[in-house]
Amino acid sequence: MKIYVCKNYEKMSALAANYVAAQVLMKPESVLGLATGSTPIGMYEGLVDKYQNEGISFKDVTTFNLDEYMNLPKENENSYYTFMHDNLFDKIDVKEENINIPDGNVEDFETYSKEFENKIKECGGIDIQVLGIGNNAHIGFNEPDDHFSNTTGVVKLTESTILANSRFFDSEEEVPKKAISMGIGTIVRTKKILLLASGKGKAEAIYKTVCGPVKPEVPASILQFHNDVVVIIDEEAASLLDESIYERV
Ligand code: PGA
């Protein structure tokens, strides 16, 4: 695990955008695993800028998103479909047919989840997976549990996640209680992982992820076993880490 600590959110976002852009430069037909939430918004702005001003093209890229709320129409302003189109897809040259966001409105989630996993395999696997992290160290919507989930499927959101995400909705009651999410197994089978975190609220989750024991009660701790993880965080998110384990950039 390489850990880079940046002065602030802007620097973290710029470094993360460089990292993803380098992947696309190196392999124009890259398969990108993407995340939603507040954390990657600055990185997406950086990627849009690289498309508009630096000639980086996403026309041969395929994308897979980590998760989506269940039973929220995709046109809803809080769906991850809307988030991804507003923050990235509508502003770059990725082809709509190469975009894969889990569908939270299918009839048969079991069959659909298997098809989603198969599609990732058919595309040759995800080259780089971008991750945010929950206050409770969830990745995707994989909440603390007594086992690591393996594949894409339906998950129940915890109270703490519902509360955290209620900031985007008119009330807590409106936050969907379930989601469809890549499994922890799906995430750790990707070739490279880029974990981002910003702010004091993430410091404990980052500390447990990087320094604590690997256990499903801290879902992100499994990243210690992956052999190509880059963690890019700001100073506040790094505030509980010993300086000897990271590089300040
Ligand atoms: P955030 O969410 O980026 O909005 O903090 C991250 C997550 O819950 O995974």
CSV table of C-alpha atoms and ligand atoms in Angstrom, one decimal, residues 36-40 132-135 138-141 161 165 167-168 202, ligand 1:
chain,number,residue,atom,x,y,z
A,36,THR,CA,-19.8,8.3,-6.2
A,37,GLY,CA,-20.0,10.5,-3.1
A,38,SER,CA,-18.5,13.9,-2.2
A,39,THR,CA,-14.9,12.7,-2.2
A,40,PRO,CA,-14.3,12.0,-5.9
A,132,GLY,CA,-14.2,6.5,-1.3
A,133,ILE,CA,-14.6,5.2,2.2
A,134,GLY,CA,-17.5,5.5,4.6
A,135,ASN,CA,-17.1,6.8,8.2
A,138,HIS,CA,-17.5,0.7,4.1
A,139,ILE,CA,-16.3,0.5,0.5
A,140,GLY,CA,-19.0,0.5,-2.2
A,141,PHE,CA,-22.0,-0.1,0.0
A,161,THR,CA,-24.8,5.4,6.2
A,165,ASN,CA,-26.3,10.2,3.0
A,167,ARG,CA,-27.5,15.3,3.6
A,168,PHE,CA,-28.4,15.0,0.0
A,202,LYS,CA,-12.6,9.9,7.8
B,1,PGA,P1,-18.4,10.5,0.7
B,1,PGA,O1,-18.9,9.0,0.7
B,1,PGA,O2,-17.4,10.6,-0.4
B,1,PGA,O3,-19.6,11.3,0.3
B,1,PGA,O4,-17.8,10.9,2.0
B,1,PGA,C1,-17.9,8.0,0.7
B,1,PGA,C2,-18.6,6.7,0.9
B,1,PGA,O5,-19.6,6.6,1.7
B,1,PGA,O6,-18.1,5.6,0.4
